[in-house]
Amino acid sequence: MTIEEIKITLTNKFSGSIIENEELSDKQIEVEGSKWLEIATFMRDDPNLSFDQLECITGVDTGEDATLQSRYNLHSMEYRHKVEVVINHDKKNPKVPSIEQVWRIGDWFERETYDMFGISYEGHRDLRRILCPDDWEGWPLRKDYEGQESYHGIVVPKIKEEDEWE
Amino acid sequence: MGVVQGDQMVLNIGPQHPSTHGVLRLEVMTDGEIVSEIKPHLGYLHRCFEKHSENVTYEQVIPFTDRCDYLASMNSNFGYVVAMEELMEIKVPDRVEYIRIIMGELNRVASHLLALGVYGLDIGAFTPFLYMLRDRERILDMFEYTCGARLLYNYMWVGGVSHDLPKDFEKICFGFLDYFEPQIDEYNNLLTYNKIFVERTADVGVIPADVAISYGVSGPNLRGSGVNWDVRKDESYSIYDRFEFDVPVGDGKFGTLGDCFDRYWVRMLEIKESVKIIRQALKDIPSGDVHQALPKKIRPPKGSVYRRTESPRGDLGYYIISDGSPVPSRVKMRSPAFTALSCLDEVSKGWMISDVIAILGSLDIVLGEIDR
Amino acid sequence: MGVLENKFQDNVVVASLDKLLGWARSTSPWYFQFGLACCAIEMMASAASRHDLERIGMMPRSSPRQADVMIVAGTVTMKMALRVKKLYEQMADPKYVISMGSCATSGGPYWQHGYHVLKGVDLVVPVDVYVPGCPPRPEALIEGLIKLQEKIQTERPLTRDLV
């Protein structure tokens, strides 16, 4: 199926949740966050779409207007078609339903996006940090991240702005 | 006589352990020797690759990608430059494509040799480790002859490669391939048909195909479970469509389909296929200038790209977002070993602790790529 | 020299006790394989067929109690730093540390923007020999080990430190 047909199938079933956005490329679909679990289950189980592989979840700090984005790349092994789903979150309180029961790799991918950006996934059974230590402060990959002063007695070096050779 | 009360024991494997292939901590809940749950703890090698890539230019990201998957750094570079060239719509000369494929496949052979040698070491066989590392040294000699480095090359650049092949590279490479092909039979005699090795790996740690796809497992691990998926053939990039090679798929040779022995056997067969590709590429390589298509300044147009390539561990994907400046806005590396490790808990329920080591070795993980 | 001159035959060796102890301790240091990242692969390669580390007496041990030298090969992160210190304290005296590679020496290529990277392992354990390189060649690591052997030979363990 082409991207247009996939968009039409999804818009027919979930008319309120598919958002039209001209800034996205033609391979991307923007979806509203609150219904994401039903849409994901439909995309996996529908016999014409059959998206059984979640390739990647990327968290993005767009840097403007206090938005964070999650981008999900999906692929179907049977039909060999792909699509990218974009969901916008509010930076002050970013949350979205968790899809770890739909694609089992979502478990670790969502933990990583939580660790790096602070997006909380509702319904995730074990949402804790995966790469940074459990008692680390802050969300490292946000553009306004300031490192903490010290960690267990070891000084954490500040992220330098420009090249300084002393 | 009273009833014997059993209790759950928590065993901590790692982070410093000879068999964990790096700094990985496994919290294993066991009932005696039988495992009931495993919780992997990662992050002991988190080196902030993605934060670095937002602060350096596009060319300066390439040495950082080397260090993520340090066993196959040519393939890590390859994935990044393929994604960048798709974003910037650059067409590289044919000679560059052939050189990239030769180097990528040589590094695939070197990486598989190390993976299989260390797997034999985990199971308890010391001799195959020494033999395979001896042959891997010859491949590293060829890399050093071309670009000066043994392990981390910074070889593939956006639009070309850093150094052209030296004059007698083809002669040396053909000499190596003629020496190397009979060695594969020696490895088979030492390890593959060894009764102890087969008993420790056949039927152990079976990953069914649908579980593998749902957990995002890819590469030799997925092919060992019977699924015919190879990015070089199915989402072909560079000029892989000009070469003839088979994709080995596991078939339950000594046990169930999808066990540790199938994954090991798929890697052994892939070494032979890579040798085939290198021979074809060396025969047909055209002449030309490798620095012809290098852009003067890398400023991609605004947009994003996600492209995956086949690394020795599976589907290596790069998601690159550009905002028009010389510095990337976001580079995300989707690492195949991360997804392979995520299915360890499900696969090793009910096996013993030494089987967990055998399963972990068959997944071929590299912690630098998992933690980035 | 009087009394002792020309008294011994050719097969008798006379040496000071310090030098004997130095020779005995330096020629067979067993190393604790603490491979963390890419440098661990070069450490494995230097222990394998071509550059054999066993011919200079170094044997890999996995337990800190059985080792004399700890080769910190690779990047040390904040999460790992506490464990490095713990493992160093578990080693028995006399113990030495070799910092292999530029990440363990000073943070390596991650010195500028690495919020999770420790800028040098000498912030948590005392280091005897630094081996530079990214990654250092096996020959460079062997040179570092031989320098460590020379350093051990110059120690004088029997003499009390002058305060």
XYZ file of C-alpha atoms in Angstrom:
701
model
C 0.000 0.000 0.000
C 1.198 3.519 -0.614
C 1.350 6.183 2.052
C -1.797 7.829 0.710
C -3.786 4.620 1.039
C -2.485 4.094 4.571
C -3.502 7.651 5.506
C -6.950 7.141 4.009
C -7.451 3.860 5.896
C -6.455 5.477 9.181
C -8.518 8.606 8.624
C -11.585 6.513 7.865
C -11.278 4.621 11.107
C -10.023 7.353 13.479
C -11.284 10.519 11.918
C -10.697 12.843 14.842
C -7.168 11.823 15.678
C -5.273 12.171 12.411
C -4.063 15.759 12.125
C -3.254 17.403 8.828
C 0.108 19.165 8.909
C 1.822 20.564 5.823
C 5.184 20.896 7.507
C 5.658 17.137 7.632
C 7.078 15.226 4.702
C 4.906 12.854 2.713
C 6.115 9.821 4.639
C 4.949 11.173 8.004
C 1.516 11.130 9.622
C 0.692 13.241 12.658
C -1.503 11.592 15.245
C -3.087 12.963 18.379
C -1.579 11.480 21.495
C -4.598 10.434 23.512
C -5.834 7.744 21.114
C -2.432 6.388 20.203
C -2.888 2.978 21.862
C -6.017 2.142 19.847
C -4.441 3.372 16.615
C -1.303 1.321 17.248
C -3.263 -1.836 17.958
C -5.275 -1.297 14.789
C -2.138 -0.742 12.715
C -0.654 -3.992 13.942
C -3.761 -6.168 13.682
C -5.498 -4.920 10.539
C -4.876 -7.471 7.747
C -4.231 -4.785 5.118
C -1.758 -2.748 7.175
C -0.037 -5.432 9.290
C 2.697 -3.236 10.805
C 4.422 -5.844 12.882
C 7.829 -4.225 13.327
C 8.534 -1.062 15.300
C 11.866 0.058 13.943
C 12.711 3.044 16.097
C 11.257 5.595 18.522
C 13.024 8.952 18.333
C 12.421 11.727 20.811
C 12.966 15.211 19.428
C 13.294 18.551 21.168
C 12.248 20.916 18.412
C 13.702 23.805 20.332
C 10.794 26.121 19.757
C 7.382 26.673 21.283
C 8.004 24.292 24.156
C 7.173 21.128 22.241
C 8.671 17.691 22.395
C 7.962 15.205 19.649
C 8.022 11.431 19.478
C 8.518 9.849 16.099
C 7.704 6.184 15.579
C 9.026 4.385 12.485
C 6.885 1.376 11.586
C 7.455 -1.335 9.021
C 5.507 -4.320 7.769
C 7.370 -7.520 7.046
C 4.519 -8.924 4.972
C 3.800 -5.994 2.629
C 7.185 -4.245 2.983
C 5.647 -0.793 3.434
C 6.648 1.769 6.029
C 5.226 4.829 7.675
C 6.355 7.340 10.279
C 4.012 8.536 13.013
C 4.662 11.884 14.704
C 3.123 12.861 18.038
C 3.551 16.260 19.675
C 3.732 16.746 23.421
C 3.594 19.763 25.636
C 6.994 20.345 27.233
C 5.623 21.141 30.667
C 3.805 17.853 31.056
C 4.654 15.446 28.253
C 2.783 12.189 28.329
C 1.404 9.665 25.874
C -0.070 6.154 26.202
C 2.494 3.409 26.185
C 2.526 0.880 23.350
C 4.824 -1.645 24.952
C 2.137 -4.345 24.836
C 1.660 -3.849 21.099
C 5.306 -4.108 20.048
C 7.459 -5.651 22.787
C 10.502 -3.570 21.886
C 8.487 -0.521 22.905
C 9.370 -1.377 26.492
C 13.044 -0.443 26.186
C 12.630 2.241 23.519
C 10.143 4.102 25.710
C 12.378 3.798 28.745
C 15.185 5.359 26.723
C 13.037 8.275 25.528
C 11.853 8.797 29.105
C 15.450 8.816 30.323
C 16.623 11.321 27.730
C 13.611 13.648 27.424
C 11.275 13.084 30.345
C 8.266 12.009 28.277
C 6.187 9.784 30.532
C 4.407 6.821 29.043
C 1.142 5.996 30.757
C 0.518 2.334 31.286
C 4.162 1.282 31.085
C 4.756 -1.379 33.699
C 8.287 -0.430 34.678
C 9.153 3.105 33.622
C 12.580 3.914 35.003
C 15.845 5.193 33.613
C 17.802 2.834 31.449
C 21.041 4.573 30.425
C 21.727 7.159 33.103
C 21.900 6.069 36.749
C 18.605 5.892 38.630
C 19.388 8.937 40.755
C 20.504 11.194 37.898
C 18.873 14.592 37.741
C 17.531 16.233 34.640
C 16.689 15.170 31.095
C 19.988 15.139 29.197
C 18.962 15.475 25.562
C 16.718 18.488 25.981
C 18.231 21.599 24.494
C 18.145 23.473 27.806
C 19.826 20.760 29.856
C 22.143 21.954 32.622
C 24.280 19.254 34.161
C 24.181 18.646 37.893
C 27.014 19.787 40.151
C 28.302 16.484 41.388
C 27.345 12.866 41.490
C 28.194 10.863 44.630
C 31.150 13.072 45.357
C 32.588 13.126 41.841
C 32.413 16.499 40.130
C 30.298 16.426 36.962
C 32.003 18.662 34.386
C 29.905 21.396 32.833
C 29.045 21.140 29.150
C 31.241 23.778 27.528
C 29.666 26.233 25.139
C 32.556 26.934 22.816
C 35.994 25.430 22.298
C 38.265 26.428 25.132
C 41.855 25.322 25.075
C 43.560 26.086 28.359
C 10.393 -35.693 57.260
C 9.504 -32.065 56.528
C 9.070 -30.510 53.112
C 12.160 -28.758 51.681
C 11.470 -25.022 51.392
C 12.892 -23.372 48.339
C 13.514 -19.688 47.966
C 14.436 -17.308 45.195
C 18.046 -16.278 45.013
C 19.218 -13.090 43.340
C 22.518 -13.539 41.541
C 24.395 -10.581 40.169
C 26.429 -11.185 36.994
C 28.631 -8.231 36.138
C 29.279 -5.416 35.459
C 32.803 -6.739 35.437
C 32.663 -10.324 34.229
C 34.690 -12.152 31.617
C 31.665 -13.435 29.734
C 29.416 -10.438 29.506
C 31.031 -8.959 26.417
C 31.514 -5.627 28.068
C 30.056 -3.823 31.033
C 26.610 -5.293 31.429
C 24.920 -6.137 34.686
C 22.427 -8.985 34.778
C 20.268 -9.380 37.841
C 19.201 -13.002 37.701
C 16.442 -14.426 39.908
C 17.022 -18.119 40.210
C 15.536 -21.066 41.988
C 18.742 -22.971 42.604
C 20.216 -23.145 39.145
C 17.051 -22.595 37.087
C 16.478 -19.003 35.993
C 13.061 -17.474 36.457
C 13.686 -13.846 35.494
C 16.535 -11.701 34.228
C 16.718 -7.922 34.524
C 19.530 -6.415 32.460
C 20.948 -3.124 33.737
C 22.572 -0.992 31.097
C 24.206 2.385 30.970
C 27.648 1.561 32.287
C 29.132 2.716 28.996
C 26.772 5.598 28.214
C 29.112 8.019 26.516
C 26.592 10.619 25.371
C 26.983 10.033 21.624
C 23.724 11.799 20.815
C 24.590 14.875 22.855
C 27.979 15.091 21.158
C 26.410 14.833 17.726
C 24.305 17.928 18.413
C 27.399 20.016 19.104
C 29.883 19.040 16.387
C 29.633 19.283 12.612
C 28.362 16.495 10.365
C 31.857 15.330 9.425
C 32.992 15.287 13.027
C 30.202 12.871 13.968
C 31.824 10.081 11.948
C 34.636 9.248 14.454
C 31.973 9.063 17.157
C 29.998 6.529 15.155
C 33.194 4.442 14.902
C 33.373 4.142 18.624
C 29.796 3.029 19.101
C 30.103 -0.346 17.411
C 33.831 -0.747 17.719
C 34.014 -4.235 16.245
C 32.544 -3.207 12.897
C 33.347 0.446 12.614
C 33.438 0.446 8.805
C 29.797 -0.617 8.812
C 28.853 1.996 11.378
C 30.400 4.671 9.171
C 28.695 3.166 6.125
C 25.258 3.452 7.703
C 25.796 7.117 8.578
C 27.096 8.179 5.172
C 24.330 6.306 3.335
C 21.735 8.169 5.411
C 23.497 11.511 4.868
C 23.806 10.981 1.129
C 20.115 10.208 0.955
C 19.351 13.427 2.820
C 21.649 15.548 0.657
C 20.961 13.629 -2.611
C 24.625 13.109 -3.448
C 25.630 10.438 -5.981
C 29.080 9.006 -5.356
C 31.355 7.612 -8.101
C 31.331 3.890 -8.769
C 34.849 3.330 -7.481
C 33.815 4.686 -4.097
C 30.849 2.307 -3.963
C 33.031 -0.705 -4.733
C 35.645 0.310 -2.160
C 32.968 0.817 0.479
C 31.491 -2.611 -0.143
C 34.911 -4.304 -0.015
C 35.765 -2.618 3.270
C 32.319 -3.252 4.745
C 32.398 -6.931 3.908
C 35.980 -7.361 5.160
C 34.922 -5.794 8.421
C 31.908 -8.098 8.542
C 34.257 -11.092 8.282
C 36.516 -9.668 11.018
C 33.588 -8.981 13.307
C 32.089 -12.437 12.842
C 35.486 -14.050 13.452
C 35.798 -12.250 16.766
C 32.192 -13.019 17.719
C 32.555 -16.711 17.013
C 35.965 -16.931 18.664
C 34.707 -15.297 21.839
C 31.598 -17.478 21.738
C 33.824 -20.556 21.723
C 35.715 -19.028 24.660
C 32.461 -18.556 26.585
C 31.491 -22.182 25.995
C 34.938 -23.296 27.075
C 36.978 -23.828 23.904
C 40.182 -21.801 23.915
C 41.822 -22.909 20.656
C 39.286 -21.525 18.121
C 39.686 -18.105 19.780
C 43.410 -18.071 19.008
C 42.989 -19.345 15.457
C 40.241 -16.881 14.567
C 42.087 -13.933 16.049
C 45.178 -14.882 14.077
C 43.227 -14.608 10.841
C 41.515 -11.451 11.956
C 44.949 -9.856 12.417
C 45.593 -10.291 8.696
C 42.421 -8.379 7.892
C 43.448 -5.617 10.293
C 46.816 -5.494 8.510
C 45.004 -4.749 5.256
C 43.008 -1.968 6.891
C 46.169 -0.510 8.353
C 47.803 -0.589 4.942
C 44.913 1.393 3.469
C 44.036 3.981 6.060
C 46.532 3.706 8.892
C 44.326 2.493 11.713
C 43.725 -0.956 13.165
C 40.397 -0.706 14.879
C 38.670 2.676 14.487
C 39.083 4.039 11.007
C 37.064 7.224 10.259
C 37.299 5.921 6.704
C 33.978 6.588 5.012
C 33.194 10.244 4.526
C 30.038 11.882 3.207
C 30.568 11.769 -0.554
C 33.593 9.486 -0.668
C 36.258 7.747 1.363
C 39.294 9.161 3.080
C 42.066 7.235 1.287
C 42.148 5.415 -2.018
C 43.180 1.769 -2.121
C 46.973 1.344 -2.349
C 48.463 -0.014 -5.572
C 48.832 -3.703 -4.720
C 45.798 -3.979 -2.481
C 44.040 -6.360 -4.872
C 46.976 -8.754 -4.906
C 47.200 -8.780 -1.110
C 43.471 -9.204 -0.726
C 43.235 -12.081 -3.186
C 46.178 -13.707 -1.420
C 44.366 -13.411 1.883
C 41.100 -14.810 0.496
C 42.874 -17.805 -1.056
C 44.536 -18.519 2.292
C 41.371 -17.932 4.279
C 38.778 -20.122 2.555
C 40.313 -23.458 3.606
C 40.598 -22.122 7.159
C 36.815 -22.109 7.428
C 36.867 -25.906 7.176
C 39.397 -25.961 9.994
C 37.070 -23.900 12.186
C 34.228 -26.269 11.387
C 36.311 -29.230 12.441
C 37.315 -27.522 15.666
C 34.044 -26.075 16.795
C 30.982 -26.690 14.648
C 30.975 -30.471 14.624
C 32.342 -30.717 18.142
C 29.987 -32.864 20.222
C 30.326 -30.785 23.378
C 29.646 -27.544 21.548
C 26.580 -28.960 19.836
C 25.161 -30.302 23.064
C 25.593 -26.963 24.780
C 24.040 -24.905 22.028
C 21.443 -27.011 20.191
C 17.854 -26.613 21.456
C 18.988 -23.901 23.893
C 17.421 -20.463 23.865
C 14.908 -20.806 21.050
C 13.522 -17.493 19.743
C 10.275 -18.068 17.772
C 9.955 -15.922 14.652
C 6.981 -13.789 15.755
C 8.573 -13.062 19.134
C 11.747 -12.057 17.332
C 9.947 -9.608 15.045
C 8.002 -8.088 17.924
C 11.193 -7.573 19.920
C 12.852 -5.943 16.920
C 15.533 -8.608 16.619
C 17.294 -8.408 13.269
C 20.328 -9.613 11.373
C 21.788 -13.069 11.982
C 19.637 -13.468 15.105
C 16.443 -13.088 13.056
C 17.740 -15.202 10.193
C 18.607 -17.939 12.669
C 14.905 -18.114 13.521
C 13.987 -18.784 9.908
C 12.942 -15.322 8.694
C 14.554 -14.329 5.406
C 15.264 -10.624 5.993
C 18.479 -8.970 4.904
C 18.584 -5.217 4.354
C 21.206 -5.674 1.635
C 18.646 -7.501 -0.485
C 15.271 -6.227 0.731
C 15.937 -2.484 1.113
C 19.041 -2.446 -1.007
C 21.490 0.458 -0.705
C 24.766 1.296 -2.427
C 25.342 -1.196 -5.279
C 24.611 -4.452 -3.482
C 22.100 -5.337 -6.200
C 24.985 -5.903 -8.641
C 26.445 -8.784 -6.639
C 25.297 -12.363 -6.396
C 25.176 -13.807 -2.935
C 22.815 -15.975 -0.900
C 21.262 -15.087 2.416
C 21.804 -17.951 4.860
C 18.724 -18.764 6.948
C 18.633 -21.114 9.906
C 16.957 -24.473 9.474
C 17.234 -26.324 12.751
C 20.317 -28.238 11.664
C 21.080 -29.945 14.940
C 18.082 -29.048 17.040
C 15.058 -26.757 17.067
C 14.737 -23.870 14.599
C 15.909 -20.677 16.220
C 18.290 -22.056 18.833
C 21.798 -20.845 19.637
C 23.404 -23.231 17.188
C 21.341 -21.814 14.304
C 22.509 -18.285 15.056
C 26.107 -19.476 15.221
C 25.733 -21.432 11.970
C 24.188 -18.454 10.143
C 27.217 -16.340 11.074
C 29.606 -19.023 9.871
C 27.822 -19.204 6.516
C 27.753 -15.416 6.250
C 31.545 -15.369 6.366
C 31.575 -17.503 3.206
C 29.052 -15.225 1.473
C 31.082 -12.148 2.323
C 34.166 -13.738 0.802
C 32.126 -14.282 -2.399
C 31.084 -10.625 -2.493
C 34.656 -9.412 -1.961
C 35.926 -11.563 -4.812
C 33.297 -10.208 -7.201
C 33.952 -6.625 -6.159
C 37.721 -6.896 -6.569
C 37.340 -8.321 -10.038
C 35.050 -5.565 -11.348
C 36.313 -2.488 -9.526
C 36.564 0.517 -11.899
C 39.124 3.275 -11.692
C 38.375 6.836 -10.734
C 38.926 9.583 -8.222
C 37.581 8.878 -4.766
C 37.547 12.508 -3.649
C 35.575 13.779 -6.589
C 32.154 14.017 -4.978
C 33.188 15.291 -1.555
C 31.088 18.397 -0.844
C 32.988 21.537 0.117
C 30.680 22.311 2.993
C 28.107 19.964 4.401
C 24.868 21.879 4.853
C 21.975 19.526 4.227
C 18.549 20.945 3.426
C 15.973 21.098 6.196
C 14.334 17.730 6.738
C 14.821 14.340 8.241
C 15.789 10.899 7.077
C 15.712 7.420 8.552
C 17.802 4.837 6.773
C 18.892 1.421 7.856
C 21.811 -0.679 6.657
C 23.017 -4.158 7.445
C 25.739 -4.279 10.068
C 27.129 -7.592 11.320
C 24.734 -7.362 14.250
C 21.565 -6.525 12.381
C 19.624 -3.464 11.203
C 21.631 -0.389 12.050
C 19.467 2.694 11.564
C 20.265 6.392 11.697
C 17.574 9.026 12.162
C 19.069 12.389 11.216
C 17.199 15.683 11.529
C 18.730 18.710 9.912
C 17.791 22.367 10.284
C 19.983 23.767 7.539
C 23.057 24.552 9.642
C 26.414 22.725 9.559
C 25.612 21.122 12.934
C 22.989 18.369 13.149
C 19.846 19.013 15.108
C 19.367 15.399 16.173
C 21.140 12.164 15.325
C 19.624 9.017 16.723
C 21.316 5.690 16.247
C 19.021 2.679 16.316
C 21.334 -0.073 17.386
C 20.646 -3.726 16.593
C 22.313 -5.053 19.719
C 19.937 -3.001 21.914
C 16.946 -4.838 20.497
C 18.701 -8.198 20.591
C 19.443 -7.797 24.298
C 15.839 -6.852 25.092
C 14.598 -10.362 24.349
C 17.061 -12.022 26.742
C 14.533 -12.143 29.572
C 11.851 -13.883 27.543
C 14.183 -16.365 25.911
C 16.061 -17.589 28.963
C 13.153 -18.421 31.271
C 13.578 -21.941 32.572
C 17.187 -22.467 31.495
C 20.199 -22.809 33.753
C 22.751 -20.105 34.458
C 25.385 -21.556 32.146
C 22.764 -21.676 29.393
C 22.183 -17.954 29.948
C 25.848 -17.381 29.135
C 25.478 -19.470 25.981
C 22.375 -17.504 24.906
C 24.046 -14.158 25.607
C 27.053 -15.162 23.545
C 24.906 -16.226 20.619
C 23.198 -12.819 20.475
C 26.555 -11.134 19.768
C 26.117 -7.856 21.593
C 28.506 -4.942 21.763
C 27.947 -2.677 24.736
C 29.308 0.414 23.044
C 26.409 0.267 20.626
C 23.778 -0.490 23.224
C 24.701 2.330 25.564
C 25.944 4.733 22.934
C 87.310 -6.743 50.280
C 89.769 -8.971 52.058
C 88.019 -11.955 53.555
C 85.398 -12.595 50.812
C 87.532 -11.947 47.730
C 87.605 -14.765 45.188
C 85.921 -17.105 47.625
C 82.886 -18.084 45.431
C 82.778 -20.073 42.226
C 81.060 -18.942 39.003
C 77.678 -20.456 39.753
C 76.961 -18.295 42.816
C 74.992 -15.044 42.366
C 75.385 -12.245 44.858
C 72.770 -9.506 44.892
C 71.063 -7.107 47.261
C 67.760 -8.198 48.756
C 65.925 -5.203 47.285
C 67.001 -6.066 43.803
C 66.014 -9.715 44.243
C 62.578 -8.777 45.482
C 62.161 -6.270 42.673
C 63.106 -8.854 40.071
C 60.758 -11.452 41.521
C 57.768 -9.130 41.725
C 58.139 -7.490 38.357
C 58.601 -10.390 36.018
C 55.219 -12.039 36.359
C 52.477 -9.521 37.051
C 49.043 -11.032 36.505
C 46.577 -8.547 35.137
C 42.960 -8.021 36.020
C 41.123 -7.767 32.737
C 38.976 -4.713 33.216
C 38.033 -4.113 29.635
C 35.285 -1.570 29.277
C 35.127 -0.383 25.648
C 37.125 -0.371 22.408
C 40.475 -0.564 24.186
C 39.372 -3.916 25.574
C 39.457 -5.337 22.061
C 43.063 -4.213 21.639
C 43.853 -5.703 25.041
C 42.330 -8.993 23.885
C 44.276 -8.770 20.632
C 47.515 -8.268 22.524
C 46.776 -11.366 24.597
C 45.991 -13.457 21.508
C 48.129 -15.183 18.913
C 50.199 -12.444 17.317
C 51.270 -10.216 20.190
C 51.352 -12.742 22.980
C 51.261 -11.195 26.436
C 52.056 -14.447 28.213
C 55.602 -14.408 26.955
C 56.321 -11.443 29.223
C 54.622 -13.158 32.117
C 51.185 -11.539 32.105
C 48.245 -13.840 32.544
C 44.637 -12.680 32.499
C 42.701 -13.169 35.707
C 39.044 -12.393 36.183
C 39.008 -12.009 39.922
C 40.563 -8.958 41.595
C 41.908 -11.049 44.449
C 44.231 -12.974 42.162
C 45.595 -10.037 40.216
C 48.493 -7.630 40.640
C 47.852 -5.112 37.892
C 44.536 -3.572 36.894
C 44.457 -2.445 33.275
C 41.601 0.058 32.950
C 40.889 -0.192 29.241
C 38.154 2.075 27.975
C 35.894 4.918 29.016
C 34.923 5.133 32.672
C 31.446 6.565 33.178
C 29.892 7.994 36.308
C 27.819 4.855 36.787
C 30.923 2.685 36.555
C 33.263 4.885 38.602
C 31.975 3.675 41.928
C 32.503 0.057 40.875
C 36.064 0.773 39.701
C 36.885 2.104 43.132
C 35.326 -0.899 44.828
C 37.214 -3.370 42.667
C 40.491 -1.517 43.233
C 39.970 -1.775 46.970
C 39.365 -5.508 46.685
C 42.742 -6.141 45.100
C 45.504 -7.304 47.443
C 48.697 -5.317 47.978
C 51.026 -4.696 46.145
C 48.788 -3.473 43.360
C 49.323 -1.247 40.361
C 47.036 0.440 37.839
C 47.637 1.021 34.150
C 45.356 3.485 32.447
C 45.060 2.360 28.833
C 43.799 4.633 26.137
C 42.932 8.295 26.093
C 39.457 7.813 27.579
C 40.836 6.376 30.793
C 43.618 8.965 30.892
C 41.603 12.120 30.461
C 38.173 11.486 29.024
C 39.271 10.922 25.436
C 37.111 12.200 22.577
C 34.241 12.633 25.017
C 35.901 15.296 27.123
C 33.891 18.219 25.849
C 30.223 17.383 25.965
C 30.126 14.166 27.921
C 27.941 14.705 30.932
C 28.244 11.085 31.987
C 31.933 10.495 31.287
C 34.600 10.621 33.982
C 37.492 12.763 32.808
C 40.217 10.317 33.630
C 40.258 7.319 35.930
C 42.890 8.964 38.132
C 40.051 10.873 39.767
C 39.063 7.669 41.583
C 42.127 5.378 41.693
C 45.887 6.154 41.732
C 47.481 5.373 38.369
C 51.060 4.199 37.772
C 51.434 4.122 33.984
C 49.452 5.977 31.331
C 49.338 4.474 27.843
C 48.095 7.009 25.263
C 46.299 6.189 22.037
C 42.804 5.785 20.748
C 43.021 2.805 20.842
C 46.703 2.171 21.603
C 48.315 -0.487 19.461
C 49.179 -3.764 21.161
C 52.831 -2.806 20.859
C 52.119 0.400 22.788
C 50.384 -1.535 25.537
C 53.332 -3.914 25.775
C 55.671 -0.945 26.097
C 53.516 0.406 28.904
C 53.698 -2.947 30.676
C 57.466 -3.088 30.360
C 57.694 0.435 31.809
C 55.603 -0.791 34.705
C 57.994 -3.671 35.206
C 60.898 -1.221 35.298
C 59.032 0.872 37.837
C 58.418 -2.127 40.071
C 62.095 -3.011 39.955
C 63.072 0.363 41.379
C 60.849 0.025 44.424
C 62.425 -0.619 47.795
C 59.776 -2.428 49.828
C 62.024 -3.364 52.737
C 63.063 0.160 53.627
C 60.820 2.153 55.872
C 59.690 5.472 54.393
C 61.636 8.408 55.791
C 59.067 10.742 57.275
